[in-house]
GROMACS .gro file of C-alpha atoms in nm:
model
  511
    1UNK     CA    1  -0.325  -0.410  -0.715
    2UNK     CA    2  -0.346  -0.717  -0.490
    3UNK     CA    3  -0.477  -0.500  -0.206
    4UNK     CA    4  -0.747  -0.350  -0.429
    5UNK     CA    5  -0.859  -0.694  -0.546
    6UNK     CA    6  -0.882  -0.820  -0.187
    7UNK     CA    7  -1.074  -0.512  -0.074
    8UNK     CA    8  -1.321  -0.539  -0.363
    9UNK     CA    9  -1.373  -0.910  -0.294
   10UNK     CA   10  -1.429  -0.851   0.080
   11UNK     CA   11  -1.664  -0.560   0.005
   12UNK     CA   12  -1.870  -0.781  -0.227
   13UNK     CA   13  -1.897  -1.053   0.038
   14UNK     CA   14  -1.988  -0.792   0.303
   15UNK     CA   15  -2.271  -0.658   0.085
   16UNK     CA   16  -2.400  -1.013   0.031
   17UNK     CA   17  -2.386  -1.086   0.405
   18UNK     CA   18  -2.569  -0.764   0.487
   19UNK     CA   19  -2.837  -0.840   0.226
   20UNK     CA   20  -2.906  -1.187   0.370
   21UNK     CA   21  -2.838  -1.163   0.746
   22UNK     CA   22  -2.971  -0.818   0.838
   23UNK     CA   23  -3.330  -0.885   0.720
   24UNK     CA   24  -3.327  -1.220   0.903
   25UNK     CA   25  -3.209  -1.051   1.221
   26UNK     CA   26  -3.482  -0.788   1.196
   27UNK     CA   27  -3.742  -1.061   1.138
   28UNK     CA   28  -3.626  -1.252   1.445
   29UNK     CA   29  -3.632  -0.932   1.651
   30UNK     CA   30  -3.988  -0.855   1.543
   31UNK     CA   31  -4.093  -1.214   1.614
   32UNK     CA   32  -3.939  -1.199   1.963
   33UNK     CA   33  -4.123  -0.876   2.035
   34UNK     CA   34  -4.456  -1.008   1.904
   35UNK     CA   35  -4.435  -1.338   2.097
   36UNK     CA   36  -4.352  -1.157   2.421
   37UNK     CA   37  -4.636  -0.908   2.383
   38UNK     CA   38  -4.886  -1.183   2.304
   39UNK     CA   39  -4.780  -1.384   2.610
   40UNK     CA   40  -4.805  -1.086   2.847
   41UNK     CA   41  -5.144  -0.983   2.705
   42UNK     CA   42  -5.275  -1.335   2.747
   43UNK     CA   43  -5.167  -1.350   3.113
   44UNK     CA   44  -5.314  -1.004   3.182
   45UNK     CA   45  -5.646  -1.100   3.017
   46UNK     CA   46  -5.665  -1.420   3.221
   47UNK     CA   47  -5.612  -1.227   3.544
   48UNK     CA   48  -5.870  -0.966   3.434
   49UNK     CA   49  -6.128  -1.247   3.390
   50UNK     CA   50  -6.057  -1.366   3.744
   51UNK     CA   51  -6.101  -1.009   3.869
   52UNK     CA   52  -6.429  -0.982   3.681
   53UNK     CA   53  -6.580  -1.284   3.868
   54UNK     CA   54  -6.599  -1.061   4.176
   55UNK     CA   55  -6.617  -1.337   4.442
   56UNK     CA   56  -6.359  -1.404   4.713
   57UNK     CA   57  -6.228  -1.737   4.568
   58UNK     CA   58  -6.164  -1.569   4.234
   59UNK     CA   59  -5.972  -1.291   4.403
   60UNK     CA   60  -5.769  -1.540   4.604
   61UNK     CA   61  -5.689  -1.722   4.282
   62UNK     CA   62  -5.594  -1.387   4.127
   63UNK     CA   63  -5.357  -1.315   4.417
   64UNK     CA   64  -5.194  -1.658   4.390
   65UNK     CA   65  -5.159  -1.623   4.014
   66UNK     CA   66  -5.002  -1.275   4.049
   67UNK     CA   67  -4.752  -1.407   4.307
   68UNK     CA   68  -4.658  -1.706   4.093
   69UNK     CA   69  -4.621  -1.482   3.791
   70UNK     CA   70  -4.384  -1.251   3.981
   71UNK     CA   71  -4.180  -1.550   4.102
   72UNK     CA   72  -4.148  -1.731   3.770
   73UNK     CA   73  -4.115  -1.438   3.528
   74UNK     CA   74  -3.946  -1.097   3.529
   75UNK     CA   75  -4.291  -0.934   3.549
   76UNK     CA   76  -4.513  -0.808   3.828
   77UNK     CA   77  -4.891  -0.759   3.850
   78UNK     CA   78  -5.080  -0.446   3.965
   79UNK     CA   79  -5.458  -0.438   4.019
   80UNK     CA   80  -5.686  -0.139   4.089
   81UNK     CA   81  -6.058  -0.120   4.165
   82UNK     CA   82  -6.314   0.049   3.945
   83UNK     CA   83  -6.292   0.382   4.125
   84UNK     CA   84  -5.924   0.403   4.038
   85UNK     CA   85  -5.820   0.473   4.398
   86UNK     CA   86  -5.893   0.154   4.590
   87UNK     CA   87  -5.700  -0.168   4.610
   88UNK     CA   88  -5.848  -0.509   4.533
   89UNK     CA   89  -5.808  -0.731   4.835
   90UNK     CA   90  -5.583  -0.914   4.900
   91UNK     CA   91  -5.357  -0.738   4.646
   92UNK     CA   92  -5.189  -0.407   4.737
   93UNK     CA   93  -5.273  -0.073   4.581
   94UNK     CA   94  -5.038   0.018   4.289
   95UNK     CA   95  -4.794   0.305   4.337
   96UNK     CA   96  -4.962   0.521   4.069
   97UNK     CA   97  -5.324   0.416   4.027
   98UNK     CA   98  -5.421   0.741   3.857
   99UNK     CA   99  -5.192   0.720   3.554
  100UNK     CA  100  -5.339   0.751   3.202
  101UNK     CA  101  -5.324   0.377   3.126
  102UNK     CA  102  -5.542   0.289   3.422
  103UNK     CA  103  -5.775   0.578   3.329
  104UNK     CA  104  -5.816   0.449   2.973
  105UNK     CA  105  -5.893   0.099   3.101
  106UNK     CA  106  -6.141   0.207   3.372
  107UNK     CA  107  -6.322   0.483   3.185
  108UNK     CA  108  -6.306   0.367   2.823
  109UNK     CA  109  -6.253  -0.007   2.861
  110UNK     CA  110  -5.940   0.006   2.645
  111UNK     CA  111  -5.642  -0.229   2.658
  112UNK     CA  112  -5.312  -0.041   2.627
  113UNK     CA  113  -4.965  -0.167   2.544
  114UNK     CA  114  -4.657   0.047   2.617
  115UNK     CA  115  -4.307  -0.073   2.515
  116UNK     CA  116  -4.142   0.239   2.658
  117UNK     CA  117  -3.942   0.326   2.344
  118UNK     CA  118  -3.990   0.398   1.975
  119UNK     CA  119  -3.677   0.203   1.872
  120UNK     CA  120  -3.692  -0.154   2.003
  121UNK     CA  121  -3.816  -0.144   2.360
  122UNK     CA  122  -3.756   0.030   2.688
  123UNK     CA  123  -3.676  -0.108   3.034
  124UNK     CA  124  -4.017  -0.278   3.065
  125UNK     CA  125  -4.329  -0.371   2.873
  126UNK     CA  126  -4.653  -0.243   3.036
  127UNK     CA  127  -4.988  -0.403   2.942
  128UNK     CA  128  -5.307  -0.268   3.106
  129UNK     CA  129  -5.635  -0.462   3.062
  130UNK     CA  130  -5.983  -0.365   3.191
  131UNK     CA  131  -6.184  -0.620   3.396
  132UNK     CA  132  -6.557  -0.656   3.327
  133UNK     CA  133  -6.814  -0.796   3.572
  134UNK     CA  134  -6.902  -1.145   3.444
  135UNK     CA  135  -7.200  -1.221   3.675
  136UNK     CA  136  -7.406  -0.938   3.525
  137UNK     CA  137  -7.351  -1.047   3.169
  138UNK     CA  138  -7.530  -1.316   2.981
  139UNK     CA  139  -7.352  -1.607   2.819
  140UNK     CA  140  -7.381  -1.441   2.478
  141UNK     CA  141  -7.233  -1.122   2.617
  142UNK     CA  142  -6.942  -1.316   2.767
  143UNK     CA  143  -6.872  -1.489   2.438
  144UNK     CA  144  -6.890  -1.156   2.253
  145UNK     CA  145  -6.649  -0.997   2.500
  146UNK     CA  146  -6.407  -1.285   2.458
  147UNK     CA  147  -6.428  -1.250   2.081
  148UNK     CA  148  -6.362  -0.877   2.108
  149UNK     CA  149  -6.062  -0.944   2.333
  150UNK     CA  150  -5.924  -1.184   2.074
  151UNK     CA  151  -5.978  -0.922   1.806
  152UNK     CA  152  -5.794  -0.664   2.017
  153UNK     CA  153  -5.494  -0.894   2.056
  154UNK     CA  154  -5.477  -0.953   1.680
  155UNK     CA  155  -5.503  -0.583   1.597
  156UNK     CA  156  -5.269  -0.452   1.869
  157UNK     CA  157  -4.979  -0.233   1.746
  158UNK     CA  158  -4.620  -0.338   1.801
  159UNK     CA  159  -4.442  -0.016   1.714
  160UNK     CA  160  -4.293   0.206   1.994
  161UNK     CA  161  -4.449   0.428   2.255
  162UNK     CA  162  -4.790   0.365   2.410
  163UNK     CA  163  -5.017   0.168   2.178
  164UNK     CA  164  -5.391   0.141   2.243
  165UNK     CA  165  -5.663  -0.085   2.126
  166UNK     CA  166  -6.009   0.067   2.104
  167UNK     CA  167  -6.249  -0.167   2.277
  168UNK     CA  168  -6.547   0.040   2.180
  169UNK     CA  169  -6.819   0.131   2.424
  170UNK     CA  170  -6.895  -0.142   2.676
  171UNK     CA  171  -7.206  -0.343   2.606
  172UNK     CA  172  -7.505  -0.258   2.819
  173UNK     CA  173  -7.455  -0.574   3.022
  174UNK     CA  174  -7.085  -0.506   3.084
  175UNK     CA  175  -6.964  -0.318   3.388
  176UNK     CA  176  -6.597  -0.233   3.452
  177UNK     CA  177  -6.497  -0.353   3.796
  178UNK     CA  178  -6.124  -0.278   3.782
  179UNK     CA  179  -5.811  -0.305   3.577
  180UNK     CA  180  -5.509  -0.536   3.569
  181UNK     CA  181  -5.160  -0.417   3.471
  182UNK     CA  182  -4.857  -0.637   3.402
  183UNK     CA  183  -4.512  -0.478   3.411
  184UNK     CA  184  -4.273  -0.712   3.229
  185UNK     CA  185  -3.898  -0.631   3.255
  186UNK     CA  186  -3.727  -0.653   2.913
  187UNK     CA  187  -3.372  -0.731   3.035
  188UNK     CA  188  -3.400  -1.093   2.924
  189UNK     CA  189  -3.534  -0.979   2.588
  190UNK     CA  190  -3.237  -0.747   2.548
  191UNK     CA  191  -2.999  -1.034   2.621
  192UNK     CA  192  -3.169  -1.250   2.360
  193UNK     CA  193  -3.160  -0.958   2.115
  194UNK     CA  194  -2.785  -0.918   2.167
  195UNK     CA  195  -2.738  -1.291   2.114
  196UNK     CA  196  -2.932  -1.273   1.788
  197UNK     CA  197  -2.731  -0.982   1.651
  198UNK     CA  198  -2.400  -1.080   1.815
  199UNK     CA  199  -2.404  -1.430   1.670
  200UNK     CA  200  -2.463  -1.293   1.325
  201UNK     CA  201  -2.196  -1.028   1.370
  202UNK     CA  202  -1.937  -1.287   1.478
  203UNK     CA  203  -2.043  -1.511   1.192
  204UNK     CA  204  -2.008  -1.219   0.950
  205UNK     CA  205  -1.658  -1.135   1.078
  206UNK     CA  206  -1.554  -1.498   1.037
  207UNK     CA  207  -1.692  -1.513   0.686
  208UNK     CA  208  -1.516  -1.187   0.595
  209UNK     CA  209  -1.187  -1.319   0.735
  210UNK     CA  210  -1.219  -1.635   0.526
  211UNK     CA  211  -1.316  -1.422   0.226
  212UNK     CA  212  -1.008  -1.204   0.278
  213UNK     CA  213  -0.784  -1.512   0.290
  214UNK     CA  214  -0.939  -1.662  -0.020
  215UNK     CA  215  -0.930  -1.321  -0.188
  216UNK     CA  216  -0.556  -1.290  -0.117
  217UNK     CA  217  -0.492  -1.633  -0.270
  218UNK     CA  218  -0.705  -1.556  -0.575
  219UNK     CA  219  -0.553  -1.209  -0.617
  220UNK     CA  220  -0.198  -1.345  -0.606
  221UNK     CA  221  -0.287  -1.610  -0.861
  222UNK     CA  222  -0.445  -1.350  -1.087
  223UNK     CA  223  -0.155  -1.106  -1.059
  224UNK     CA  224   0.126  -1.364  -1.079
  225UNK     CA  225   0.168  -1.316  -1.458
  226UNK     CA  226   0.187  -0.939  -1.405
  227UNK     CA  227   0.452  -0.979  -1.136
  228UNK     CA  228   0.652  -1.201  -1.368
  229UNK     CA  229   0.629  -0.936  -1.640
  230UNK     CA  230   0.742  -0.672  -1.389
  231UNK     CA  231   1.040  -0.885  -1.283
  232UNK     CA  232   1.137  -0.931  -1.646
  233UNK     CA  233   1.109  -0.556  -1.710
  234UNK     CA  234   1.322  -0.478  -1.402
  235UNK     CA  235   1.597  -0.718  -1.509
  236UNK     CA  236   1.576  -0.582  -1.861
  237UNK     CA  237   1.610  -0.226  -1.735
  238UNK     CA  238   1.920  -0.326  -1.535
  239UNK     CA  239   2.084  -0.450  -1.854
  240UNK     CA  240   2.006  -0.822  -1.849
  241UNK     CA  241   1.893  -0.880  -2.207
  242UNK     CA  242   1.856  -1.254  -2.141
  243UNK     CA  243   1.554  -1.185  -1.916
  244UNK     CA  244   1.237  -1.350  -2.043
  245UNK     CA  245   0.888  -1.377  -1.898
  246UNK     CA  246   0.696  -1.707  -1.871
  247UNK     CA  247   0.393  -1.716  -2.099
  248UNK     CA  248   0.124  -1.790  -1.840
  249UNK     CA  249  -0.205  -1.653  -1.713
  250UNK     CA  250  -0.502  -1.516  -1.907
  251UNK     CA  251  -0.491  -1.472  -2.283
  252UNK     CA  252  -0.419  -1.100  -2.254
  253UNK     CA  253  -0.111  -1.145  -2.034
  254UNK     CA  254   0.011  -1.432  -2.253
  255UNK     CA  255  -0.005  -1.206  -2.558
  256UNK     CA  256   0.179  -0.929  -2.373
  257UNK     CA  257   0.448  -1.173  -2.252
  258UNK     CA  258   0.504  -1.307  -2.604
  259UNK     CA  259   0.533  -0.952  -2.741
  260UNK     CA  260   0.785  -0.848  -2.476
  261UNK     CA  261   0.988  -1.165  -2.521
  262UNK     CA  262   1.002  -1.113  -2.897
  263UNK     CA  263   1.110  -0.751  -2.852
  264UNK     CA  264   1.379  -0.855  -2.603
  265UNK     CA  265   1.502  -1.123  -2.843
  266UNK     CA  266   1.533  -0.874  -3.129
  267UNK     CA  267   1.706  -0.618  -2.908
  268UNK     CA  268   1.950  -0.881  -2.781
  269UNK     CA  269   2.032  -0.972  -3.141
  270UNK     CA  270   2.088  -0.606  -3.236
  271UNK     CA  271   2.312  -0.542  -2.936
  272UNK     CA  272   2.513  -0.855  -3.011
  273UNK     CA  273   2.557  -0.734  -3.370
  274UNK     CA  274   2.670  -0.395  -3.246
  275UNK     CA  275   2.923  -0.556  -3.015
  276UNK     CA  276   3.063  -0.759  -3.302
  277UNK     CA  277   3.086  -0.444  -3.512
  278UNK     CA  278   3.267  -0.257  -3.235
  279UNK     CA  279   3.517  -0.541  -3.195
  280UNK     CA  280   3.578  -0.560  -3.570
  281UNK     CA  281   3.609  -0.183  -3.603
  282UNK     CA  282   3.856  -0.174  -3.316
  283UNK     CA  283   4.080  -0.422  -3.491
  284UNK     CA  284   4.039  -0.279  -3.840
  285UNK     CA  285   4.096   0.086  -3.741
  286UNK     CA  286   4.376   0.049  -3.490
  287UNK     CA  287   4.595  -0.173  -3.706
  288UNK     CA  288   4.630   0.075  -3.998
  289UNK     CA  289   4.690   0.366  -3.763
  290UNK     CA  290   4.961   0.173  -3.580
  291UNK     CA  291   5.124   0.079  -3.910
  292UNK     CA  292   5.105   0.440  -4.028
  293UNK     CA  293   5.270   0.566  -3.711
  294UNK     CA  294   5.549   0.312  -3.740
  295UNK     CA  295   5.607   0.421  -4.099
  296UNK     CA  296   5.627   0.786  -3.996
  297UNK     CA  297   5.871   0.700  -3.718
  298UNK     CA  298   6.092   0.517  -3.968
  299UNK     CA  299   6.080   0.812  -4.205
  300UNK     CA  300   6.171   1.049  -3.923
  301UNK     CA  301   6.474   0.836  -3.831
  302UNK     CA  302   6.612   0.845  -4.188
  303UNK     CA  303   6.558   1.214  -4.264
  304UNK     CA  304   6.813   1.482  -4.183
  305UNK     CA  305   6.627   1.774  -4.334
  306UNK     CA  306   6.477   1.982  -4.053
  307UNK     CA  307   6.183   2.096  -4.265
  308UNK     CA  308   6.097   1.738  -4.365
  309UNK     CA  309   6.141   1.619  -4.005
  310UNK     CA  310   5.904   1.894  -3.888
  311UNK     CA  311   5.642   1.781  -4.139
  312UNK     CA  312   5.684   1.420  -4.031
  313UNK     CA  313   5.650   1.514  -3.663
  314UNK     CA  314   5.333   1.709  -3.744
  315UNK     CA  315   5.193   1.408  -3.933
  316UNK     CA  316   5.287   1.180  -3.643
  317UNK     CA  317   5.106   1.410  -3.400
  318UNK     CA  318   4.793   1.396  -3.617
  319UNK     CA  319   4.814   1.016  -3.629
  320UNK     CA  320   4.845   1.007  -3.249
  321UNK     CA  321   4.547   1.238  -3.217
  322UNK     CA  322   4.348   1.022  -3.460
  323UNK     CA  323   4.442   0.711  -3.263
  324UNK     CA  324   4.319   0.871  -2.945
  325UNK     CA  325   4.002   0.982  -3.122
  326UNK     CA  326   3.937   0.630  -3.252
  327UNK     CA  327   4.003   0.484  -2.907
  328UNK     CA  328   3.762   0.732  -2.752
  329UNK     CA  329   3.494   0.657  -3.011
  330UNK     CA  330   3.530   0.285  -2.952
  331UNK     CA  331   3.509   0.328  -2.576
  332UNK     CA  332   3.200   0.546  -2.613
  333UNK     CA  333   3.044   0.292  -2.850
  334UNK     CA  334   3.109   0.014  -2.600
  335UNK     CA  335   2.958   0.226  -2.323
  336UNK     CA  336   2.642   0.290  -2.524
  337UNK     CA  337   2.618  -0.074  -2.631
  338UNK     CA  338   2.691  -0.226  -2.293
  339UNK     CA  339   2.395  -0.388  -2.120
  340UNK     CA  340   2.567  -0.560  -1.828
  341UNK     CA  341   2.386  -0.527  -1.497
  342UNK     CA  342   2.551  -0.315  -1.224
  343UNK     CA  343   2.734  -0.510  -0.956
  344UNK     CA  344   2.816  -0.413  -0.595
  345UNK     CA  345   3.175  -0.286  -0.562
  346UNK     CA  346   3.381  -0.155  -0.271
  347UNK     CA  347   3.425   0.210  -0.368
  348UNK     CA  348   3.721   0.310  -0.152
  349UNK     CA  349   3.928   0.001  -0.235
  350UNK     CA  350   3.869   0.054  -0.607
  351UNK     CA  351   3.967   0.423  -0.584
  352UNK     CA  352   4.286   0.337  -0.395
  353UNK     CA  353   4.379   0.082  -0.663
  354UNK     CA  354   4.335   0.331  -0.949
  355UNK     CA  355   4.532   0.599  -0.761
  356UNK     CA  356   4.825   0.359  -0.731
  357UNK     CA  357   4.826   0.335  -1.111
  358UNK     CA  358   4.819   0.714  -1.162
  359UNK     CA  359   5.063   0.826  -0.889
  360UNK     CA  360   5.381   0.747  -1.089
  361UNK     CA  361   5.262   0.971  -1.375
  362UNK     CA  362   5.175   1.245  -1.123
  363UNK     CA  363   5.514   1.215  -0.949
  364UNK     CA  364   5.693   1.288  -1.277
  365UNK     CA  365   5.544   1.639  -1.265
  366UNK     CA  366   5.554   1.678  -0.892
  367UNK     CA  367   5.174   1.661  -0.863
  368UNK     CA  368   5.037   1.517  -0.537
  369UNK     CA  369   4.721   1.303  -0.536
  370UNK     CA  370   4.541   1.306  -0.199
  371UNK     CA  371   4.256   1.073  -0.100
  372UNK     CA  372   4.018   1.203   0.168
  373UNK     CA  373   3.673   1.121   0.303
  374UNK     CA  374   3.517   0.833   0.492
  375UNK     CA  375   3.755   0.544   0.548
  376UNK     CA  376   3.550   0.259   0.695
  377UNK     CA  377   3.183   0.353   0.672
  378UNK     CA  378   3.147   0.360   0.296
  379UNK     CA  379   2.882   0.124   0.160
  380UNK     CA  380   2.920  -0.064  -0.163
  381UNK     CA  381   2.821   0.109  -0.486
  382UNK     CA  382   2.649  -0.029  -0.795
  383UNK     CA  383   2.854  -0.012  -1.116
  384UNK     CA  384   2.894  -0.218  -1.430
  385UNK     CA  385   3.209  -0.427  -1.472
  386UNK     CA  386   3.498  -0.193  -1.552
  387UNK     CA  387   3.279   0.118  -1.568
  388UNK     CA  388   3.405   0.286  -1.253
  389UNK     CA  389   3.767   0.213  -1.349
  390UNK     CA  390   3.707   0.381  -1.686
  391UNK     CA  391   3.540   0.680  -1.520
  392UNK     CA  392   3.826   0.733  -1.274
  393UNK     CA  393   4.089   0.700  -1.548
  394UNK     CA  394   3.922   0.965  -1.765
  395UNK     CA  395   3.867   1.210  -1.479
  396UNK     CA  396   4.218   1.164  -1.337
  397UNK     CA  397   4.372   1.196  -1.683
  398UNK     CA  398   4.198   1.529  -1.737
  399UNK     CA  399   4.284   1.654  -1.388
  400UNK     CA  400   4.651   1.563  -1.428
  401UNK     CA  401   4.671   1.731  -1.765
  402UNK     CA  402   4.539   2.067  -1.643
  403UNK     CA  403   4.709   2.067  -1.302
  404UNK     CA  404   5.021   2.286  -1.268
  405UNK     CA  405   5.352   2.134  -1.171
  406UNK     CA  406   5.378   2.064  -0.797
  407UNK     CA  407   5.001   2.107  -0.770
  408UNK     CA  408   4.754   1.889  -0.581
  409UNK     CA  409   4.468   1.670  -0.701
  410UNK     CA  410   4.218   1.588  -0.426
  411UNK     CA  411   3.999   1.279  -0.451
  412UNK     CA  412   3.717   1.276  -0.196
  413UNK     CA  413   3.484   0.983  -0.122
  414UNK     CA  414   3.184   1.015   0.112
  415UNK     CA  415   2.819   0.922   0.162
  416UNK     CA  416   2.542   1.181   0.133
  417UNK     CA  417   2.245   0.961   0.221
  418UNK     CA  418   2.129   0.604   0.273
  419UNK     CA  419   2.117   0.539  -0.102
  420UNK     CA  420   2.396   0.755  -0.248
  421UNK     CA  421   2.775   0.781  -0.234
  422UNK     CA  422   2.971   1.070  -0.388
  423UNK     CA  423   3.315   1.066  -0.553
  424UNK     CA  424   3.473   1.409  -0.616
  425UNK     CA  425   3.796   1.491  -0.803
  426UNK     CA  426   3.927   1.846  -0.750
  427UNK     CA  427   4.220   1.995  -0.942
  428UNK     CA  428   4.404   2.328  -0.922
  429UNK     CA  429   4.390   2.404  -1.294
  430UNK     CA  430   4.240   2.707  -1.467
  431UNK     CA  431   3.886   2.577  -1.419
  432UNK     CA  432   3.594   2.634  -1.652
  433UNK     CA  433   3.336   2.905  -1.698
  434UNK     CA  434   2.968   2.838  -1.649
  435UNK     CA  435   2.912   2.819  -2.026
  436UNK     CA  436   3.203   2.576  -2.065
  437UNK     CA  437   3.072   2.356  -1.785
  438UNK     CA  438   2.736   2.337  -1.960
  439UNK     CA  439   2.900   2.214  -2.284
  440UNK     CA  440   3.174   1.999  -2.135
  441UNK     CA  441   2.978   1.673  -2.170
  442UNK     CA  442   2.910   1.727  -2.542
  443UNK     CA  443   3.096   1.498  -2.778
  444UNK     CA  444   3.409   1.639  -2.947
  445UNK     CA  445   3.391   1.963  -2.748
  446UNK     CA  446   3.735   2.065  -2.626
  447UNK     CA  447   3.800   2.355  -2.394
  448UNK     CA  448   4.139   2.523  -2.375
  449UNK     CA  449   4.128   2.512  -2.000
  450UNK     CA  450   4.053   2.141  -1.986
  451UNK     CA  451   4.258   1.927  -2.225
  452UNK     CA  452   4.365   2.177  -2.481
  453UNK     CA  453   4.412   2.090  -2.846
  454UNK     CA  454   4.559   1.747  -2.771
  455UNK     CA  455   4.238   1.595  -2.641
  456UNK     CA  456   3.968   1.413  -2.833
  457UNK     CA  457   3.676   1.585  -2.662
  458UNK     CA  458   3.522   1.251  -2.565
  459UNK     CA  459   3.652   1.193  -2.212
  460UNK     CA  460   3.371   1.358  -2.016
  461UNK     CA  461   3.111   1.229  -2.264
  462UNK     CA  462   3.233   0.875  -2.184
  463UNK     CA  463   3.222   0.950  -1.809
  464UNK     CA  464   2.865   1.074  -1.828
  465UNK     CA  465   2.752   0.776  -2.039
  466UNK     CA  466   2.903   0.517  -1.803
  467UNK     CA  467   2.780   0.685  -1.483
  468UNK     CA  468   2.429   0.734  -1.624
  469UNK     CA  469   2.413   0.370  -1.734
  470UNK     CA  470   2.479   0.266  -1.374
  471UNK     CA  471   2.195   0.486  -1.242
  472UNK     CA  472   2.416   0.768  -1.112
  473UNK     CA  473   2.487   1.126  -1.211
  474UNK     CA  474   2.783   1.350  -1.284
  475UNK     CA  475   2.816   1.728  -1.259
  476UNK     CA  476   3.084   1.998  -1.283
  477UNK     CA  477   3.133   2.291  -1.049
  478UNK     CA  478   3.406   2.530  -0.937
  479UNK     CA  479   3.650   2.391  -0.683
  480UNK     CA  480   3.717   2.591  -0.366
  481UNK     CA  481   4.026   2.805  -0.422
  482UNK     CA  482   4.013   2.767  -0.800
  483UNK     CA  483   4.015   2.477  -1.041
  484UNK     CA  484   3.742   2.231  -1.136
  485UNK     CA  485   3.545   1.980  -0.926
  486UNK     CA  486   3.400   1.674  -1.097
  487UNK     CA  487   3.122   1.536  -0.874
  488UNK     CA  488   3.008   1.178  -0.941
  489UNK     CA  489   2.702   1.041  -0.754
  490UNK     CA  490   2.666   0.662  -0.736
  491UNK     CA  491   2.393   0.431  -0.612
  492UNK     CA  492   2.476   0.230  -0.300
  493UNK     CA  493   2.382  -0.112  -0.165
  494UNK     CA  494   2.273  -0.099   0.198
  495UNK     CA  495   2.280  -0.470   0.281
  496UNK     CA  496   2.520  -0.759   0.235
  497UNK     CA  497   2.892  -0.798   0.308
  498UNK     CA  498   3.074  -0.477   0.386
  499UNK     CA  499   3.380  -0.551   0.169
  500UNK     CA  500   3.422  -0.688  -0.181
  501UNK     CA  501   3.748  -0.683  -0.372
  502UNK     CA  502   3.740  -0.435  -0.658
  503UNK     CA  503   3.718  -0.573  -1.009
  504UNK     CA  504   4.022  -0.552  -1.235
  505UNK     CA  505   4.055  -0.216  -1.402
  506UNK     CA  506   3.937  -0.163  -1.758
  507UNK     CA  507   4.166  -0.017  -2.021
  508UNK     CA  508   4.212   0.354  -1.979
  509UNK     CA  509   4.100   0.612  -2.226
  510UNK     CA  510   4.187   0.965  -2.133
  511UNK     CA  511   4.107   1.289  -2.297
   0.00000   0.00000   0.00000
């Protein structure tokens, strides 16, 4: 969004610059062209008047003026006699005396202007002016000719190609005695043109750079409330219900911030109430069940009748199953109610710690637990406090229950990408069919091949809830050689210290 605001601001400034500077540059270019043409025409007309005097001093003055003009300006002067083929002493004969411009001046008495290009100008400006004999004309005729010359200069075209001025038919007293041409090189004009446009281009780039800097500052100020709202939403999504957004910025963002803060406050209150309920329910439900089991144990110790003892044992088994079911429900409720943010944990160290806890139970049945996979290159994973301990306890409890005596449980830890680590637990039990794997994460579903009738049917549901809360995923598939493979994908942290001590394990809840 910041980038779009900056681009729109710079585009607006660019349009304003183009609207104000481009017309000025075109005006200056046209003014430069008009001033140059007027100056060259004036010099050519002056030299044509000297040629029209016809006497030797006038021609000498014309030669000196042409030489000085060539020395002091980038132009040069060419003069041709009235027949179009002879030179005017002491000036040399032009290289091409029979070109159309000379013909128009000698035959029609027209002044021509040729810029050499239809765009701006070509390599040189060529102005050709006819010279009229002044001694054969009266004073009135001379004044009339001068007035007509002035009129021609005012009416001369300035747009590309060869541009002519119709001088009309010469007056009866006027006789064309030659023509004067001035070739004016436009290199200096081109340099001045580039300076005109280059200065404005550099100025425009500087203004756009300043506009971009100011636009970035303004855009960041405008979007700061939105970034604060985004930060609050990110923290909220990670489980931090204490996240609140400052109420700043325009009225609209202030209203949105207040609404989000109020919603977060209500949700925090509801979650706190649910936690209190879970804690109370845990105490209220477990105490009667424990008392009931103790009572049944006492009854079993004082009864000698085998039939009564069998009934008591059956009742005790149901109480045990109910206790496990209540424990599973409470763990699942805590998992759904938990909102703690995931923390970076050292995966391999945590797995090794939990395996130390479970190996004595496995040794009683001769089951071997093997840890394989990457040893030193594992990154840290993101998991809520105690979540990964609970996940491992549930998965290992199920694997140990279905594994045959003297079987092997394989725990594999490895990385599959820059942002994911995988934990797999493979057993050698009876496995599960495709249909059973699809239903295994449902609450209270118990498969004969998994935990049998003694389970609560909540173990894998708890695993899925905890792993999903931490941004990971869990899936079931057939293990190579038979059995079941529980695959748990976890998010990783790429930066920071490579080793962090694992958090203390949470209470276990199998089944």
